[in-house]
């Protein structure tokens, strides 16, 4: 046997030992353990100081994530990095093995303190590049064709494991989405059952109010469009009922209408409620959650009390209005949103914009088609119809015969200003019905005569209150304007300011 033959035999023996050791070290392992064991054995067998296995994380193949990273036999934390300035970039683009025996650091500045490098692409069965496997060293070390072939063998093993992991991830995603869809359908059915039982008090009770008739006319016109609607009016005027009506008259009526009151949710939960979250995106996120926008897909979302939405979430809502997409909390890819938005507020949003509490650009996006709902005190002509409607509704719910309402009670209700509007009226009638034990409805007068609910039109004006208060103080100090124990000292204002107020209010 000549010298060349002996060398080849020795090399073959080394290669067989290398394959045996690595196969032994990785047998029976999957996922993270497989990659870590393989790289550790590979680095030890070859005599390199470092080794990695990576997978691509973007379509451009310009970013890689390590599946195992070993430095001097120590397993490092996995990292994600850009291929710029590394030999990995050459492998990703050429899809060929790369061997740099000398001056790796000089050619590839991102690889500091590295002299020798060898890397092999990891290719799928369809020849798509999935990542790469590489070993490198601070000093020069030789790397024969046989050893490169060994790397190729283990690159093929990496291919099988990466594709297995991706199939596992896809299965988990599919199962999670299937579960989310099931939950979504349950929620949608719940919403639909709720909406079927909702009565439209405007169509069933009728209205004689011109202002409300005008609002209803606007509802009929905008319902058939895709436009965003902003409902304004005092609390209890029926903004939720108007939103229901718009949805029921729209082409989206066969899909769900989702409601969210922005004032009732803790600030830290609003984003998750609106847009959902991924599993593990924050402490307590044990599973994928579908948000209200995703639940309302192809339907309508009603955002009540929109003026209470925090500024941070206002910017994210603006994105939905502009780009028709959003991100789940912790999500990496946007979710498309085919949702019609109806918002409601009892605040003056223009004033909120001036105060810096509401985004100007969001206000203009929401205020495409504003509809104002008049308070009940401005449409007293509707009171008899509303009373009849609520009496019939609650007697039906309580399975009682409908008695006549005392005429004196009706007059009393018509004289009252109803600061709580329709909601307050319904609550009063419901309580009256519950307490009814005869054939005549009698109103509990305390419900509409409490100090908090007195008729506001007979109250003195702010100017009258101010005049009375200043006169009272002046009389107590014998009209002393300035100095110690004077009116200006008690009122905590400048004497000149007090003179001006007295002149304005007609106090001599």
GROMACS .gro file of C-alpha atoms in nm:
model
  508
    1UNK     CA    1   0.000   0.000   0.000
    2UNK     CA    2   0.155   0.330  -0.110
    3UNK     CA    3   0.155   0.658   0.084
    4UNK     CA    4  -0.149   0.803  -0.101
    5UNK     CA    5  -0.357   0.492  -0.036
    6UNK     CA    6  -0.269   0.502   0.335
    7UNK     CA    7  -0.375   0.871   0.354
    8UNK     CA    8  -0.710   0.799   0.186
    9UNK     CA    9  -0.772   0.508   0.421
   10UNK     CA   10  -0.695   0.728   0.721
   11UNK     CA   11  -0.927   1.001   0.592
   12UNK     CA   12  -1.204   0.749   0.528
   13UNK     CA   13  -1.162   0.611   0.880
   14UNK     CA   14  -1.187   0.963   1.027
   15UNK     CA   15  -1.498   1.038   0.824
   16UNK     CA   16  -1.665   0.716   0.934
   17UNK     CA   17  -1.585   0.793   1.297
   18UNK     CA   18  -1.719   1.146   1.252
   19UNK     CA   19  -2.044   1.021   1.102
   20UNK     CA   20  -2.080   0.755   1.372
   21UNK     CA   21  -2.029   1.004   1.656
   22UNK     CA   22  -2.267   1.262   1.516
   23UNK     CA   23  -2.537   1.006   1.434
   24UNK     CA   24  -2.500   0.862   1.784
   25UNK     CA   25  -2.525   1.207   1.941
   26UNK     CA   26  -2.837   1.311   1.756
   27UNK     CA   27  -3.028   0.981   1.754
   28UNK     CA   28  -3.364   1.001   1.928
   29UNK     CA   29  -3.367   1.382   1.950
   30UNK     CA   30  -3.603   1.629   1.786
   31UNK     CA   31  -3.626   2.005   1.752
   32UNK     CA   32  -3.398   2.213   1.972
   33UNK     CA   33  -3.220   1.911   2.127
   34UNK     CA   34  -3.148   1.765   1.781
   35UNK     CA   35  -2.985   2.082   1.649
   36UNK     CA   36  -2.786   2.150   1.966
   37UNK     CA   37  -2.651   1.795   1.992
   38UNK     CA   38  -2.565   1.787   1.624
   39UNK     CA   39  -2.367   2.113   1.634
   40UNK     CA   40  -2.184   2.018   1.955
   41UNK     CA   41  -2.074   1.682   1.811
   42UNK     CA   42  -1.989   1.840   1.476
   43UNK     CA   43  -1.771   2.112   1.632
   44UNK     CA   44  -1.590   1.857   1.853
   45UNK     CA   45  -1.531   1.609   1.572
   46UNK     CA   46  -1.399   1.867   1.327
   47UNK     CA   47  -1.197   2.063   1.583
   48UNK     CA   48  -1.362   2.398   1.512
   49UNK     CA   49  -1.433   2.652   1.786
   50UNK     CA   50  -1.780   2.754   1.672
   51UNK     CA   51  -2.078   2.612   1.485
   52UNK     CA   52  -2.432   2.714   1.392
   53UNK     CA   53  -2.747   2.590   1.226
   54UNK     CA   54  -2.989   2.857   1.102
   55UNK     CA   55  -3.324   2.895   0.927
   56UNK     CA   56  -3.450   3.184   0.711
   57UNK     CA   57  -3.706   3.412   0.870
   58UNK     CA   58  -3.805   3.627   0.570
   59UNK     CA   59  -3.887   3.568   0.205
   60UNK     CA   60  -3.585   3.769   0.085
   61UNK     CA   61  -3.352   3.527   0.274
   62UNK     CA   62  -3.168   3.824   0.423
   63UNK     CA   63  -3.241   3.743   0.789
   64UNK     CA   64  -3.151   3.422   0.968
   65UNK     CA   65  -3.239   3.279   1.308
   66UNK     CA   66  -3.007   3.031   1.480
   67UNK     CA   67  -3.160   2.696   1.567
   68UNK     CA   68  -2.839   2.604   1.755
   69UNK     CA   69  -2.529   2.816   1.822
   70UNK     CA   70  -2.218   2.671   1.993
   71UNK     CA   71  -1.902   2.856   2.097
   72UNK     CA   72  -1.617   2.653   2.251
   73UNK     CA   73  -1.856   2.368   2.334
   74UNK     CA   74  -2.093   2.608   2.514
   75UNK     CA   75  -2.449   2.638   2.380
   76UNK     CA   76  -2.539   3.003   2.324
   77UNK     CA   77  -2.875   3.173   2.322
   78UNK     CA   78  -3.040   3.163   1.981
   79UNK     CA   79  -3.037   3.494   1.794
   80UNK     CA   80  -3.181   3.651   1.480
   81UNK     CA   81  -2.946   3.850   1.257
   82UNK     CA   82  -2.903   4.018   0.919
   83UNK     CA   83  -2.672   3.846   0.667
   84UNK     CA   84  -2.510   4.172   0.551
   85UNK     CA   85  -2.131   4.152   0.586
   86UNK     CA   86  -2.131   3.776   0.658
   87UNK     CA   87  -2.038   3.471   0.446
   88UNK     CA   88  -2.392   3.350   0.517
   89UNK     CA   89  -2.513   3.606   0.260
   90UNK     CA   90  -2.302   3.439  -0.011
   91UNK     CA   91  -2.446   3.097   0.075
   92UNK     CA   92  -2.805   3.227   0.075
   93UNK     CA   93  -2.760   3.390  -0.266
   94UNK     CA   94  -2.545   3.125  -0.438
   95UNK     CA   95  -2.710   2.821  -0.273
   96UNK     CA   96  -2.363   2.663  -0.282
   97UNK     CA   97  -2.112   2.551  -0.018
   98UNK     CA   98  -1.857   2.817   0.082
   99UNK     CA   99  -1.507   2.745   0.219
  100UNK     CA  100  -1.288   3.034   0.331
  101UNK     CA  101  -0.957   2.889   0.463
  102UNK     CA  102  -0.789   3.223   0.544
  103UNK     CA  103  -0.875   3.585   0.634
  104UNK     CA  104  -1.248   3.537   0.684
  105UNK     CA  105  -1.264   3.849   0.902
  106UNK     CA  106  -1.101   4.062   0.632
  107UNK     CA  107  -1.346   3.951   0.362
  108UNK     CA  108  -1.649   3.949   0.589
  109UNK     CA  109  -1.618   4.220   0.860
  110UNK     CA  110  -1.922   4.093   1.051
  111UNK     CA  111  -1.729   3.773   1.140
  112UNK     CA  112  -1.481   3.912   1.390
  113UNK     CA  113  -1.180   3.707   1.510
  114UNK     CA  114  -1.250   3.434   1.254
  115UNK     CA  115  -0.978   3.288   1.029
  116UNK     CA  116  -1.138   2.980   0.866
  117UNK     CA  117  -1.504   2.925   0.775
  118UNK     CA  118  -1.706   2.660   0.593
  119UNK     CA  119  -2.082   2.670   0.536
  120UNK     CA  120  -2.337   2.453   0.358
  121UNK     CA  121  -2.686   2.560   0.242
  122UNK     CA  122  -2.985   2.369   0.380
  123UNK     CA  123  -3.220   2.304   0.086
  124UNK     CA  124  -3.573   2.165   0.081
  125UNK     CA  125  -3.681   1.878  -0.143
  126UNK     CA  126  -3.807   2.146  -0.384
  127UNK     CA  127  -3.460   2.309  -0.380
  128UNK     CA  128  -3.582   2.606  -0.179
  129UNK     CA  129  -3.319   2.741   0.060
  130UNK     CA  130  -3.424   2.699   0.423
  131UNK     CA  131  -3.108   2.807   0.605
  132UNK     CA  132  -2.749   2.689   0.644
  133UNK     CA  133  -2.505   2.495   0.863
  134UNK     CA  134  -2.154   2.627   0.929
  135UNK     CA  135  -1.842   2.575   1.142
  136UNK     CA  136  -1.554   2.820   1.187
  137UNK     CA  137  -1.232   2.875   1.381
  138UNK     CA  138  -1.002   3.153   1.505
  139UNK     CA  139  -0.703   2.985   1.333
  140UNK     CA  140  -0.662   2.814   0.999
  141UNK     CA  141  -0.779   2.456   0.976
  142UNK     CA  142  -0.792   2.237   0.669
  143UNK     CA  143  -1.125   2.111   0.542
  144UNK     CA  144  -1.121   1.826   0.291
  145UNK     CA  145  -1.388   1.749   0.032
  146UNK     CA  146  -1.482   1.445   0.240
  147UNK     CA  147  -1.561   1.663   0.542
  148UNK     CA  148  -1.763   1.901   0.326
  149UNK     CA  149  -1.962   1.600   0.210
  150UNK     CA  150  -2.023   1.511   0.576
  151UNK     CA  151  -2.162   1.861   0.630
  152UNK     CA  152  -2.388   1.808   0.331
  153UNK     CA  153  -2.517   1.484   0.484
  154UNK     CA  154  -2.608   1.667   0.802
  155UNK     CA  155  -2.750   1.959   0.609
  156UNK     CA  156  -2.988   1.702   0.457
  157UNK     CA  157  -3.076   1.581   0.809
  158UNK     CA  158  -3.139   1.944   0.906
  159UNK     CA  159  -3.370   1.977   0.605
  160UNK     CA  160  -3.586   1.692   0.731
  161UNK     CA  161  -3.604   1.834   1.085
  162UNK     CA  162  -3.673   2.195   0.975
  163UNK     CA  163  -3.952   2.078   0.743
  164UNK     CA  164  -4.092   1.861   1.024
  165UNK     CA  165  -4.090   2.160   1.260
  166UNK     CA  166  -4.257   2.383   1.000
  167UNK     CA  167  -4.527   2.120   0.940
  168UNK     CA  168  -4.578   2.102   1.317
  169UNK     CA  169  -4.606   2.482   1.338
  170UNK     CA  170  -4.855   2.489   1.052
  171UNK     CA  171  -5.064   2.220   1.221
  172UNK     CA  172  -5.063   2.413   1.550
  173UNK     CA  173  -5.161   2.733   1.369
  174UNK     CA  174  -5.438   2.553   1.186
  175UNK     CA  175  -5.568   2.402   1.511
  176UNK     CA  176  -5.550   2.742   1.685
  177UNK     CA  177  -5.730   2.913   1.397
  178UNK     CA  178  -5.992   2.638   1.392
  179UNK     CA  179  -6.048   2.681   1.766
  180UNK     CA  180  -6.060   3.059   1.723
  181UNK     CA  181  -6.314   3.017   1.441
  182UNK     CA  182  -6.529   2.795   1.664
  183UNK     CA  183  -6.515   3.054   1.941
  184UNK     CA  184  -6.588   3.327   1.688
  185UNK     CA  185  -6.897   3.142   1.562
  186UNK     CA  186  -7.019   3.090   1.919
  187UNK     CA  187  -6.979   3.459   1.992
  188UNK     CA  188  -7.142   3.555   1.663
  189UNK     CA  189  -7.441   3.331   1.736
  190UNK     CA  190  -7.469   3.488   2.079
  191UNK     CA  191  -7.463   3.837   1.929
  192UNK     CA  192  -7.720   3.741   1.664
  193UNK     CA  193  -7.957   3.596   1.924
  194UNK     CA  194  -7.921   3.917   2.124
  195UNK     CA  195  -7.991   4.133   1.820
  196UNK     CA  196  -8.299   3.931   1.716
  197UNK     CA  197  -8.459   4.007   2.052
  198UNK     CA  198  -8.373   4.379   2.033
  199UNK     CA  199  -8.678   4.597   1.972
  200UNK     CA  200  -8.649   4.914   1.768
  201UNK     CA  201  -8.840   5.167   1.976
  202UNK     CA  202  -8.839   5.425   1.699
  203UNK     CA  203  -9.011   5.212   1.435
  204UNK     CA  204  -9.250   5.047   1.684
  205UNK     CA  205  -9.341   5.351   1.894
  206UNK     CA  206  -9.353   5.609   1.616
  207UNK     CA  207  -9.236   5.967   1.643
  208UNK     CA  208  -9.394   6.309   1.591
  209UNK     CA  209  -9.073   6.500   1.658
  210UNK     CA  210  -8.944   6.678   1.346
  211UNK     CA  211  -8.586   6.670   1.475
  212UNK     CA  212  -8.602   6.295   1.528
  213UNK     CA  213  -8.778   6.240   1.195
  214UNK     CA  214  -8.488   6.424   1.030
  215UNK     CA  215  -8.237   6.200   1.211
  216UNK     CA  216  -8.427   5.887   1.100
  217UNK     CA  217  -8.426   6.016   0.742
  218UNK     CA  218  -8.046   6.044   0.760
  219UNK     CA  219  -8.029   5.688   0.896
  220UNK     CA  220  -8.220   5.551   0.596
  221UNK     CA  221  -7.989   5.733   0.354
  222UNK     CA  222  -7.657   5.633   0.510
  223UNK     CA  223  -7.748   5.273   0.603
  224UNK     CA  224  -7.717   5.146   0.246
  225UNK     CA  225  -7.363   5.286   0.209
  226UNK     CA  226  -7.025   5.179   0.350
  227UNK     CA  227  -6.966   5.517   0.517
  228UNK     CA  228  -6.853   5.554   0.877
  229UNK     CA  229  -7.126   5.707   1.097
  230UNK     CA  230  -7.082   5.921   1.410
  231UNK     CA  231  -7.386   5.931   1.641
  232UNK     CA  232  -7.393   6.221   1.886
  233UNK     CA  233  -7.629   6.304   2.170
  234UNK     CA  234  -7.676   6.293   2.544
  235UNK     CA  235  -7.657   5.970   2.742
  236UNK     CA  236  -7.974   5.764   2.707
  237UNK     CA  237  -8.101   5.917   2.382
  238UNK     CA  238  -8.089   5.583   2.198
  239UNK     CA  239  -7.758   5.590   2.008
  240UNK     CA  240  -7.730   5.212   2.043
  241UNK     CA  241  -8.077   5.166   1.891
  242UNK     CA  242  -7.984   5.395   1.601
  243UNK     CA  243  -7.670   5.187   1.543
  244UNK     CA  244  -7.884   4.870   1.536
  245UNK     CA  245  -8.117   5.031   1.283
  246UNK     CA  246  -7.831   5.134   1.053
  247UNK     CA  247  -7.692   4.781   1.062
  248UNK     CA  248  -8.032   4.617   1.000
  249UNK     CA  249  -8.097   4.843   0.698
  250UNK     CA  250  -7.748   4.787   0.554
  251UNK     CA  251  -7.617   4.522   0.310
  252UNK     CA  252  -7.423   4.381   0.608
  253UNK     CA  253  -7.739   4.285   0.801
  254UNK     CA  254  -7.677   3.912   0.748
  255UNK     CA  255  -7.347   3.939   0.933
  256UNK     CA  256  -7.280   4.012   1.296
  257UNK     CA  257  -7.291   4.353   1.464
  258UNK     CA  258  -7.037   4.372   1.747
  259UNK     CA  259  -7.064   4.630   2.026
  260UNK     CA  260  -6.792   4.768   2.249
  261UNK     CA  261  -6.826   5.040   2.512
  262UNK     CA  262  -6.490   5.218   2.521
  263UNK     CA  263  -6.565   5.365   2.866
  264UNK     CA  264  -6.615   5.035   3.049
  265UNK     CA  265  -6.286   4.859   2.971
  266UNK     CA  266  -5.957   4.903   3.162
  267UNK     CA  267  -5.705   5.095   2.949
  268UNK     CA  268  -5.463   4.799   2.940
  269UNK     CA  269  -5.728   4.566   2.793
  270UNK     CA  270  -5.877   4.790   2.523
  271UNK     CA  271  -5.624   4.703   2.252
  272UNK     CA  272  -5.662   4.329   2.315
  273UNK     CA  273  -6.044   4.360   2.309
  274UNK     CA  274  -6.040   4.558   1.985
  275UNK     CA  275  -5.771   4.371   1.792
  276UNK     CA  276  -5.714   4.042   1.978
  277UNK     CA  277  -5.381   3.894   2.085
  278UNK     CA  278  -5.146   3.607   2.004
  279UNK     CA  279  -5.079   3.328   2.249
  280UNK     CA  280  -4.797   3.427   2.485
  281UNK     CA  281  -4.797   3.791   2.376
  282UNK     CA  282  -4.819   3.903   2.740
  283UNK     CA  283  -4.860   3.757   3.088
  284UNK     CA  284  -5.193   3.576   3.101
  285UNK     CA  285  -5.228   3.539   2.723
  286UNK     CA  286  -5.266   3.161   2.743
  287UNK     CA  287  -5.427   3.123   2.401
  288UNK     CA  288  -5.504   3.307   2.078
  289UNK     CA  289  -5.783   3.565   2.125
  290UNK     CA  290  -5.998   3.699   1.844
  291UNK     CA  291  -6.067   4.072   1.887
  292UNK     CA  292  -6.388   4.260   1.820
  293UNK     CA  293  -6.275   4.382   1.476
  294UNK     CA  294  -6.196   4.028   1.362
  295UNK     CA  295  -6.526   3.905   1.506
  296UNK     CA  296  -6.712   4.174   1.311
  297UNK     CA  297  -6.556   4.079   0.975
  298UNK     CA  298  -6.798   4.166   0.690
  299UNK     CA  299  -7.036   4.306   0.952
  300UNK     CA  300  -7.053   4.618   1.168
  301UNK     CA  301  -6.872   4.729   1.482
  302UNK     CA  302  -7.038   4.980   1.715
  303UNK     CA  303  -6.790   5.175   1.928
  304UNK     CA  304  -6.991   5.344   2.201
  305UNK     CA  305  -6.839   5.627   2.409
  306UNK     CA  306  -6.564   5.673   2.147
  307UNK     CA  307  -6.455   5.991   2.324
  308UNK     CA  308  -6.320   5.775   2.610
  309UNK     CA  309  -6.077   5.584   2.385
  310UNK     CA  310  -5.715   5.645   2.499
  311UNK     CA  311  -5.489   5.833   2.256
  312UNK     CA  312  -5.266   5.528   2.194
  313UNK     CA  313  -5.560   5.320   2.075
  314UNK     CA  314  -5.695   5.616   1.876
  315UNK     CA  315  -5.391   5.594   1.647
  316UNK     CA  316  -5.452   5.220   1.595
  317UNK     CA  317  -5.818   5.279   1.520
  318UNK     CA  318  -5.712   5.545   1.268
  319UNK     CA  319  -5.502   5.281   1.092
  320UNK     CA  320  -5.808   5.054   1.058
  321UNK     CA  321  -6.005   5.341   0.903
  322UNK     CA  322  -5.723   5.437   0.666
  323UNK     CA  323  -5.561   5.105   0.571
  324UNK     CA  324  -5.839   4.855   0.650
  325UNK     CA  325  -5.599   4.640   0.854
  326UNK     CA  326  -5.471   4.596   1.209
  327UNK     CA  327  -5.224   4.391   1.414
  328UNK     CA  328  -5.312   4.157   1.695
  329UNK     CA  329  -5.118   4.225   2.016
  330UNK     CA  330  -4.795   4.030   1.970
  331UNK     CA  331  -4.878   3.956   1.605
  332UNK     CA  332  -4.619   3.971   1.328
  333UNK     CA  333  -4.842   4.011   1.025
  334UNK     CA  334  -5.139   4.246   0.967
  335UNK     CA  335  -5.500   4.122   0.961
  336UNK     CA  336  -5.734   4.264   0.695
  337UNK     CA  337  -6.053   4.428   0.821
  338UNK     CA  338  -6.371   4.448   0.613
  339UNK     CA  339  -6.578   4.615   0.886
  340UNK     CA  340  -6.822   4.906   0.888
  341UNK     CA  341  -6.763   5.139   1.186
  342UNK     CA  342  -7.039   5.319   1.373
  343UNK     CA  343  -6.917   5.535   1.661
  344UNK     CA  344  -7.116   5.718   1.928
  345UNK     CA  345  -7.035   5.981   2.188
  346UNK     CA  346  -7.207   6.211   2.435
  347UNK     CA  347  -6.905   6.444   2.426
  348UNK     CA  348  -6.830   6.737   2.199
  349UNK     CA  349  -6.540   6.581   2.008
  350UNK     CA  350  -6.437   6.912   1.852
  351UNK     CA  351  -6.380   7.051   2.201
  352UNK     CA  352  -6.195   6.732   2.296
  353UNK     CA  353  -5.968   6.784   1.993
  354UNK     CA  354  -5.893   7.140   2.107
  355UNK     CA  355  -5.808   7.011   2.457
  356UNK     CA  356  -5.571   6.751   2.310
  357UNK     CA  357  -5.781   6.458   2.433
  358UNK     CA  358  -5.884   6.338   2.088
  359UNK     CA  359  -5.689   6.309   1.765
  360UNK     CA  360  -5.790   6.562   1.501
  361UNK     CA  361  -5.726   6.322   1.211
  362UNK     CA  362  -5.935   6.049   1.377
  363UNK     CA  363  -6.220   6.295   1.439
  364UNK     CA  364  -6.235   6.382   1.068
  365UNK     CA  365  -6.226   6.013   0.975
  366UNK     CA  366  -6.517   5.935   1.211
  367UNK     CA  367  -6.718   6.247   1.132
  368UNK     CA  368  -6.793   6.143   0.773
  369UNK     CA  369  -7.167   6.127   0.835
  370UNK     CA  370  -7.272   6.270   1.174
  371UNK     CA  371  -7.624   6.212   1.306
  372UNK     CA  372  -7.743   6.399   1.616
  373UNK     CA  373  -8.007   6.249   1.845
  374UNK     CA  374  -8.219   6.512   2.026
  375UNK     CA  375  -8.277   6.472   2.402
  376UNK     CA  376  -8.619   6.365   2.525
  377UNK     CA  377  -8.698   6.710   2.673
  378UNK     CA  378  -8.685   6.853   2.319
  379UNK     CA  379  -8.943   6.609   2.184
  380UNK     CA  380  -9.212   6.584   2.449
  381UNK     CA  381  -9.467   6.517   2.174
  382UNK     CA  382  -9.327   6.160   2.157
  383UNK     CA  383  -9.390   6.090   2.526
  384UNK     CA  384  -9.735   5.920   2.491
  385UNK     CA  385  -9.603   5.684   2.222
  386UNK     CA  386  -9.290   5.601   2.420
  387UNK     CA  387  -9.488   5.538   2.739
  388UNK     CA  388  -9.727   5.303   2.556
  389UNK     CA  389  -9.434   5.119   2.396
  390UNK     CA  390  -9.246   5.060   2.724
  391UNK     CA  391  -9.561   4.967   2.915
  392UNK     CA  392  -9.647   4.701   2.655
  393UNK     CA  393  -9.288   4.576   2.641
  394UNK     CA  394  -9.241   4.530   3.017
  395UNK     CA  395  -9.587   4.391   3.084
  396UNK     CA  396  -9.518   4.132   2.817
  397UNK     CA  397  -9.181   4.047   2.975
  398UNK     CA  398  -9.340   4.022   3.321
  399UNK     CA  399  -9.640   3.828   3.185
  400UNK     CA  400  -9.895   4.067   3.336
  401UNK     CA  401 -10.218   4.213   3.199
  402UNK     CA  402 -10.174   4.572   3.083
  403UNK     CA  403 -10.371   4.813   3.306
  404UNK     CA  404 -10.441   5.178   3.228
  405UNK     CA  405 -10.187   5.446   3.326
  406UNK     CA  406 -10.309   5.713   3.566
  407UNK     CA  407 -10.366   6.035   3.364
  408UNK     CA  408 -10.208   6.242   3.642
  409UNK     CA  409  -9.894   6.031   3.616
  410UNK     CA  410  -9.876   6.089   3.241
  411UNK     CA  411  -9.900   6.465   3.289
  412UNK     CA  412  -9.630   6.449   3.554
  413UNK     CA  413  -9.400   6.255   3.321
  414UNK     CA  414  -9.462   6.502   3.038
  415UNK     CA  415  -9.370   6.792   3.267
  416UNK     CA  416  -9.043   6.632   3.375
  417UNK     CA  417  -8.724   6.705   3.177
  418UNK     CA  418  -8.577   6.350   3.188
  419UNK     CA  419  -8.201   6.420   3.220
  420UNK     CA  420  -8.143   6.047   3.167
  421UNK     CA  421  -8.356   6.060   2.849
  422UNK     CA  422  -8.522   5.746   2.710
  423UNK     CA  423  -8.316   5.517   2.930
  424UNK     CA  424  -8.442   5.690   3.243
  425UNK     CA  425  -8.801   5.684   3.114
  426UNK     CA  426  -8.786   5.309   3.051
  427UNK     CA  427  -8.636   5.243   3.396
  428UNK     CA  428  -8.911   5.445   3.568
  429UNK     CA  429  -9.186   5.264   3.376
  430UNK     CA  430  -9.030   4.923   3.444
  431UNK     CA  431  -9.018   4.994   3.819
  432UNK     CA  432  -9.376   5.121   3.813
  433UNK     CA  433  -9.490   4.798   3.646
  434UNK     CA  434  -9.302   4.578   3.895
  435UNK     CA  435  -9.468   4.760   4.188
  436UNK     CA  436  -9.815   4.751   4.028
  437UNK     CA  437 -10.059   4.527   4.215
  438UNK     CA  438 -10.392   4.655   4.083
  439UNK     CA  439 -10.566   4.762   3.764
  440UNK     CA  440 -10.417   5.112   3.758
  441UNK     CA  441 -10.053   5.216   3.715
  442UNK     CA  442  -9.938   5.471   3.971
  443UNK     CA  443  -9.607   5.648   3.939
  444UNK     CA  444  -9.362   5.660   4.228
  445UNK     CA  445  -9.326   6.040   4.238
  446UNK     CA  446  -8.991   6.020   4.417
  447UNK     CA  447  -8.839   5.879   4.100
  448UNK     CA  448  -8.880   6.208   3.913
  449UNK     CA  449  -8.869   6.460   4.196
  450UNK     CA  450  -8.541   6.373   4.367
  451UNK     CA  451  -8.295   6.663   4.414
  452UNK     CA  452  -8.068   6.515   4.149
  453UNK     CA  453  -8.353   6.511   3.898
  454UNK     CA  454  -8.526   6.848   3.948
  455UNK     CA  455  -8.645   7.029   3.638
  456UNK     CA  456  -8.351   7.243   3.530
  457UNK     CA  457  -8.540   7.523   3.353
  458UNK     CA  458  -8.638   7.692   3.686
  459UNK     CA  459  -8.285   7.700   3.825
  460UNK     CA  460  -8.111   8.040   3.855
  461UNK     CA  461  -7.842   8.125   3.602
  462UNK     CA  462  -7.474   8.126   3.689
  463UNK     CA  463  -7.474   8.506   3.673
  464UNK     CA  464  -7.763   8.525   3.922
  465UNK     CA  465  -7.587   8.286   4.159
  466UNK     CA  466  -7.267   8.491   4.138
  467UNK     CA  467  -7.455   8.817   4.207
  468UNK     CA  468  -7.635   8.671   4.509
  469UNK     CA  469  -7.311   8.534   4.650
  470UNK     CA  470  -7.119   8.864   4.611
  471UNK     CA  471  -7.409   9.060   4.769
  472UNK     CA  472  -7.417   8.820   5.062
  473UNK     CA  473  -7.044   8.866   5.124
  474UNK     CA  474  -7.067   9.246   5.086
  475UNK     CA  475  -7.350   9.267   5.340
  476UNK     CA  476  -7.151   9.062   5.593
  477UNK     CA  477  -6.849   9.300   5.572
  478UNK     CA  478  -7.065   9.615   5.554
  479UNK     CA  479  -6.963   9.669   5.190
  480UNK     CA  480  -6.592   9.693   5.267
  481UNK     CA  481  -6.422   9.630   4.928
  482UNK     CA  482  -6.049   9.613   5.009
  483UNK     CA  483  -5.814   9.565   5.301
  484UNK     CA  484  -5.827   9.330   5.598
  485UNK     CA  485  -6.155   9.135   5.644
  486UNK     CA  486  -6.289   9.285   5.321
  487UNK     CA  487  -6.507   9.129   5.051
  488UNK     CA  488  -6.212   9.099   4.809
  489UNK     CA  489  -6.011   8.913   5.076
  490UNK     CA  490  -6.297   8.668   5.146
  491UNK     CA  491  -6.363   8.616   4.775
  492UNK     CA  492  -5.986   8.586   4.710
  493UNK     CA  493  -5.992   8.827   4.414
  494UNK     CA  494  -5.826   9.162   4.340
  495UNK     CA  495  -6.033   9.464   4.461
  496UNK     CA  496  -6.028   9.608   4.107
  497UNK     CA  497  -6.165   9.278   3.976
  498UNK     CA  498  -6.439   9.290   4.238
  499UNK     CA  499  -6.532   9.649   4.135
  500UNK     CA  500  -6.558   9.533   3.771
  501UNK     CA  501  -6.781   9.237   3.863
  502UNK     CA  502  -7.007   9.460   4.076
  503UNK     CA  503  -7.046   9.705   3.787
  504UNK     CA  504  -7.121   9.423   3.543
  505UNK     CA  505  -7.377   9.263   3.778
  506UNK     CA  506  -7.542   9.594   3.867
  507UNK     CA  507  -7.435   9.597   4.234
  508UNK     CA  508  -7.395   9.946   4.385
   0.00000   0.00000   0.00000
